[in-house]
C-alpha cells in the first residue's frame, strides 16, 4: 500500500516538475513595420488621387454641341453681312456678321441675365426684362445693363484652308473677303466685356 502511495507521489511530482511547453507566439508586425504599412498605403492613396485628378481634368467635361462645350456652326447658318444674327439657342449664343467682322455673343443680358432678342426692324438686340439695348456687335446702347454683351472664343475656318481666331478682347474677326467653311465656338470660356462702349460701327 505504501508503495502505491509513493508511486502516486512520484507521478504527481513528475507532473508538477515537468517543464512547461513553450508558448506559441504568433509573430505580428513590429511597430516599425506597421508604420511602413501605413506610410505605403498613404503613398498609394495619394498616387490614386493624383491619377483620378489627371483623368478628370484630361477628359472633356462637356460634349460637343452642349452648352459648356464646343459648337460647330456650318457656313450656311452664318448670316450675311449686316443681316439678322443667327441664334444657336442650345449654345446660348448669337453669331453676328457686320462691317468689323464676325463675332459670337453670349446671349444673356449683362444686367440680370434675361435673354435679349434680335429685333430686326430696330436692327438691335432688346432685352425684354428692363429694356437694355445692344447693337449688332453686342455693344450697349441703352438701359440698365452695365456692360456690352459678353463673347465666346471663336475660330473661323475658311474654305482656302486658313483660319482666324478671336483675340483675347473678343473683338470681331475680320473676314477679309474669305469664304467661311465653319465657325467653331467655345461656350466654355466666356470673354467678359470690360464695360459699356462703342468700339465698332
Ligand atoms: S435683364 Fe436685361 S435689362 Fe435687365
GROMACS .gro file of C-alpha atoms and ligand atoms in nm:
model
  205
    1UNK     CA    1   0.000   0.000   0.000
    2UNK     CA    2   0.277   0.243   0.091
    3UNK     CA    3   0.446   0.164  -0.237
    4UNK     CA    4   0.127   0.266  -0.428
    5UNK     CA    5   0.121   0.595  -0.237
    6UNK     CA    6   0.488   0.652  -0.315
    7UNK     CA    7   0.425   0.595  -0.687
    8UNK     CA    8   0.134   0.839  -0.687
    9UNK     CA    9   0.359   1.098  -0.517
   10UNK     CA   10   0.630   1.034  -0.775
   11UNK     CA   11   0.381   1.071  -1.060
   12UNK     CA   12   0.241   1.390  -0.906
   13UNK     CA   13   0.592   1.528  -0.858
   14UNK     CA   14   0.679   1.437  -1.216
   15UNK     CA   15   0.368   1.618  -1.339
   16UNK     CA   16   0.433   1.933  -1.134
   17UNK     CA   17   0.803   1.947  -1.221
   18UNK     CA   18   0.759   1.873  -1.595
   19UNK     CA   19   0.892   2.168  -1.795
   20UNK     CA   20   0.618   2.394  -1.930
   21UNK     CA   21   0.552   2.363  -2.300
   22UNK     CA   22   0.693   2.662  -2.486
   23UNK     CA   23   0.423   2.925  -2.556
   24UNK     CA   24   0.334   2.957  -2.922
   25UNK     CA   25   0.360   3.322  -3.020
   26UNK     CA   26   0.212   3.446  -3.343
   27UNK     CA   27   0.458   3.695  -3.475
   28UNK     CA   28   0.273   4.026  -3.551
   29UNK     CA   29   0.419   4.325  -3.733
   30UNK     CA   30   0.657   4.526  -3.532
   31UNK     CA   31   0.579   4.891  -3.464
   32UNK     CA   32   0.824   4.992  -3.734
   33UNK     CA   33   0.667   4.754  -3.989
   34UNK     CA   34   0.324   4.882  -3.900
   35UNK     CA   35   0.435   5.241  -3.968
   36UNK     CA   36   0.582   5.130  -4.300
   37UNK     CA   37   0.246   4.979  -4.397
   38UNK     CA   38   0.063   5.299  -4.307
   39UNK     CA   39   0.315   5.507  -4.499
   40UNK     CA   40   0.291   5.278  -4.805
   41UNK     CA   41  -0.089   5.289  -4.801
   42UNK     CA   42  -0.083   5.670  -4.779
   43UNK     CA   43   0.151   5.695  -5.079
   44UNK     CA   44  -0.071   5.460  -5.282
   45UNK     CA   45  -0.377   5.666  -5.189
   46UNK     CA   46  -0.204   5.987  -5.299
   47UNK     CA   47  -0.097   5.830  -5.630
   48UNK     CA   48  -0.454   5.708  -5.686
   49UNK     CA   49  -0.598   6.052  -5.618
   50UNK     CA   50  -0.344   6.219  -5.850
   51UNK     CA   51  -0.426   5.970  -6.128
   52UNK     CA   52  -0.800   6.028  -6.083
   53UNK     CA   53  -0.748   6.406  -6.097
   54UNK     CA   54  -0.544   6.370  -6.418
   55UNK     CA   55  -0.820   6.164  -6.580
   56UNK     CA   56  -1.089   6.406  -6.456
   57UNK     CA   57  -0.918   6.718  -6.590
   58UNK     CA   58  -0.790   6.546  -6.904
   59UNK     CA   59  -1.129   6.436  -7.025
   60UNK     CA   60  -1.353   6.686  -7.200
   61UNK     CA   61  -1.616   6.780  -6.945
   62UNK     CA   62  -1.880   6.884  -7.193
   63UNK     CA   63  -1.978   6.709  -7.510
   64UNK     CA   64  -1.955   6.888  -7.840
   65UNK     CA   65  -2.283   7.063  -7.914
   66UNK     CA   66  -2.386   7.103  -7.550
   67UNK     CA   67  -2.361   7.426  -7.356
   68UNK     CA   68  -2.018   7.449  -7.195
   69UNK     CA   69  -1.861   7.262  -7.486
   70UNK     CA   70  -1.770   7.344  -7.844
   71UNK     CA   71  -2.028   7.417  -8.112
   72UNK     CA   72  -1.963   7.389  -8.485
   73UNK     CA   73  -2.168   7.633  -8.689
   74UNK     CA   74  -2.177   7.544  -9.060
   75UNK     CA   75  -2.131   7.816  -9.322
   76UNK     CA   76  -2.496   7.810  -9.427
   77UNK     CA   77  -2.602   7.923  -9.080
   78UNK     CA   78  -2.367   8.222  -9.075
   79UNK     CA   79  -2.568   8.537  -9.154
   80UNK     CA   80  -2.478   8.757  -9.447
   81UNK     CA   81  -2.324   9.093  -9.379
   82UNK     CA   82  -2.538   9.317  -9.157
   83UNK     CA   83  -2.839   9.086  -9.153
   84UNK     CA   84  -3.017   8.932  -8.853
   85UNK     CA   85  -2.768   8.741  -8.634
   86UNK     CA   86  -2.803   8.363  -8.613
   87UNK     CA   87  -2.923   8.231  -8.279
   88UNK     CA   88  -2.798   7.895  -8.151
   89UNK     CA   89  -3.040   7.854  -7.861
   90UNK     CA   90  -2.881   7.541  -7.713
   91UNK     CA   91  -2.544   7.719  -7.702
   92UNK     CA   92  -2.699   8.045  -7.581
   93UNK     CA   93  -2.510   8.249  -7.841
   94UNK     CA   94  -2.565   8.469  -8.141
   95UNK     CA   95  -2.342   8.481  -8.447
   96UNK     CA   96  -2.324   8.836  -8.583
   97UNK     CA   97  -2.169   8.943  -8.909
   98UNK     CA   98  -2.110   9.314  -8.959
   99UNK     CA   99  -1.854   9.554  -9.109
  100UNK     CA  100  -1.583   9.495  -8.848
  101UNK     CA  101  -1.612   9.119  -8.888
  102UNK     CA  102  -1.780   8.818  -8.736
  103UNK     CA  103  -1.844   8.793  -8.366
  104UNK     CA  104  -2.015   8.545  -8.134
  105UNK     CA  105  -2.215   8.697  -7.849
  106UNK     CA  106  -2.321   8.528  -7.528
  107UNK     CA  107  -2.697   8.568  -7.545
  108UNK     CA  108  -2.753   8.656  -7.179
  109UNK     CA  109  -2.814   9.014  -7.073
  110UNK     CA  110  -2.535   9.163  -6.862
  111UNK     CA  111  -2.793   9.330  -6.637
  112UNK     CA  112  -2.982   9.050  -6.464
  113UNK     CA  113  -2.950   8.758  -6.700
  114UNK     CA  114  -3.259   8.773  -6.924
  115UNK     CA  115  -3.232   8.676  -7.288
  116UNK     CA  116  -3.224   8.971  -7.528
  117UNK     CA  117  -3.389   8.913  -7.867
  118UNK     CA  118  -3.282   9.047  -8.202
  119UNK     CA  119  -3.543   9.299  -8.322
  120UNK     CA  120  -3.495   9.326  -8.695
  121UNK     CA  121  -3.693   9.646  -8.753
  122UNK     CA  122  -3.477   9.827  -8.494
  123UNK     CA  123  -3.163   9.642  -8.603
  124UNK     CA  124  -3.054   9.575  -8.244
  125UNK     CA  125  -3.088   9.337  -7.951
  126UNK     CA  126  -3.353   9.431  -7.697
  127UNK     CA  127  -3.388   9.282  -7.355
  128UNK     CA  128  -3.748   9.204  -7.257
  129UNK     CA  129  -3.690   9.247  -6.884
  130UNK     CA  130  -3.571   9.605  -6.827
  131UNK     CA  131  -3.521   9.734  -7.176
  132UNK     CA  132  -3.145   9.723  -7.228
  133UNK     CA  133  -3.046   9.752  -7.592
  134UNK     CA  134  -2.733   9.638  -7.772
  135UNK     CA  135  -2.617   9.684  -8.131
  136UNK     CA  136  -2.524   9.407  -8.373
  137UNK     CA  137  -2.178   9.376  -8.209
  138UNK     CA  138  -2.339   9.345  -7.865
  139UNK     CA  139  -2.232   9.696  -7.769
  140UNK     CA  140  -2.451   9.866  -7.510
  141UNK     CA  141  -2.686  10.130  -7.647
  142UNK     CA  142  -2.938  10.191  -7.373
  143UNK     CA  143  -3.086  10.061  -7.048
  144UNK     CA  144  -2.952   9.941  -6.715
  145UNK     CA  145  -2.707   9.678  -6.845
  146UNK     CA  146  -2.367   9.769  -6.701
  147UNK     CA  147  -2.165   9.645  -6.995
  148UNK     CA  148  -2.173   9.516  -7.351
  149UNK     CA  149  -2.275   9.157  -7.418
  150UNK     CA  150  -2.001   8.906  -7.343
  151UNK     CA  151  -1.843   8.698  -7.621
  152UNK     CA  152  -1.738   8.341  -7.671
  153UNK     CA  153  -1.391   8.249  -7.803
  154UNK     CA  154  -1.431   8.165  -8.169
  155UNK     CA  155  -1.224   8.024  -8.452
  156UNK     CA  156  -1.329   8.057  -8.814
  157UNK     CA  157  -1.209   7.801  -9.065
  158UNK     CA  158  -1.210   7.931  -9.421
  159UNK     CA  159  -1.252   7.736  -9.743
  160UNK     CA  160  -0.896   7.829  -9.850
  161UNK     CA  161  -0.759   7.627  -9.557
  162UNK     CA  162  -0.673   7.927  -9.340
  163UNK     CA  163  -0.829   8.007  -9.007
  164UNK     CA  164  -0.864   8.305  -8.776
  165UNK     CA  165  -0.913   8.309  -8.400
  166UNK     CA  166  -1.080   8.576  -8.189
  167UNK     CA  167  -0.835   8.778  -7.981
  168UNK     CA  168  -0.839   8.787  -7.601
  169UNK     CA  169  -1.053   9.104  -7.600
  170UNK     CA  170  -1.324   8.933  -7.803
  171UNK     CA  171  -1.304   9.172  -8.099
  172UNK     CA  172  -1.489   9.078  -8.418
  173UNK     CA  173  -1.285   8.861  -8.655
  174UNK     CA  174  -1.233   9.037  -8.992
  175UNK     CA  175  -1.337   8.812  -9.280
  176UNK     CA  176  -1.136   9.000  -9.547
  177UNK     CA  177  -1.333   8.851  -9.832
  178UNK     CA  178  -1.264   8.490  -9.737
  179UNK     CA  179  -1.536   8.225  -9.757
  180UNK     CA  180  -1.634   8.067  -9.429
  181UNK     CA  181  -1.636   7.690  -9.407
  182UNK     CA  182  -1.706   7.652  -9.038
  183UNK     CA  183  -1.729   7.856  -8.720
  184UNK     CA  184  -1.608   7.692  -8.403
  185UNK     CA  185  -1.749   7.838  -8.081
  186UNK     CA  186  -1.620   7.751  -7.734
  187UNK     CA  187  -1.906   7.811  -7.492
  188UNK     CA  188  -1.690   7.700  -7.200
  189UNK     CA  189  -1.482   8.019  -7.180
  190UNK     CA  190  -1.671   8.346  -7.183
  191UNK     CA  191  -1.484   8.665  -7.270
  192UNK     CA  192  -1.629   8.917  -7.030
  193UNK     CA  193  -1.693   9.260  -7.170
  194UNK     CA  194  -1.500   9.528  -6.976
  195UNK     CA  195  -1.787   9.776  -6.974
  196UNK     CA  196  -2.012   9.983  -7.191
  197UNK     CA  197  -1.866  10.126  -7.504
  198UNK     CA  198  -1.892  10.158  -7.878
  199UNK     CA  199  -1.577  10.038  -8.048
  200UNK     CA  200  -1.716   9.913  -8.375
  201UNK     CA  201  -1.958  10.066  -8.618
  202LIG     S1  202  -3.202   9.171  -6.752
  202LIG    FE1  203  -3.178   9.274  -6.937
  202LIG     S2  204  -3.221   9.475  -6.892
  202LIG    FE2  205  -3.243   9.375  -6.704
   0.00000   0.00000   0.00000
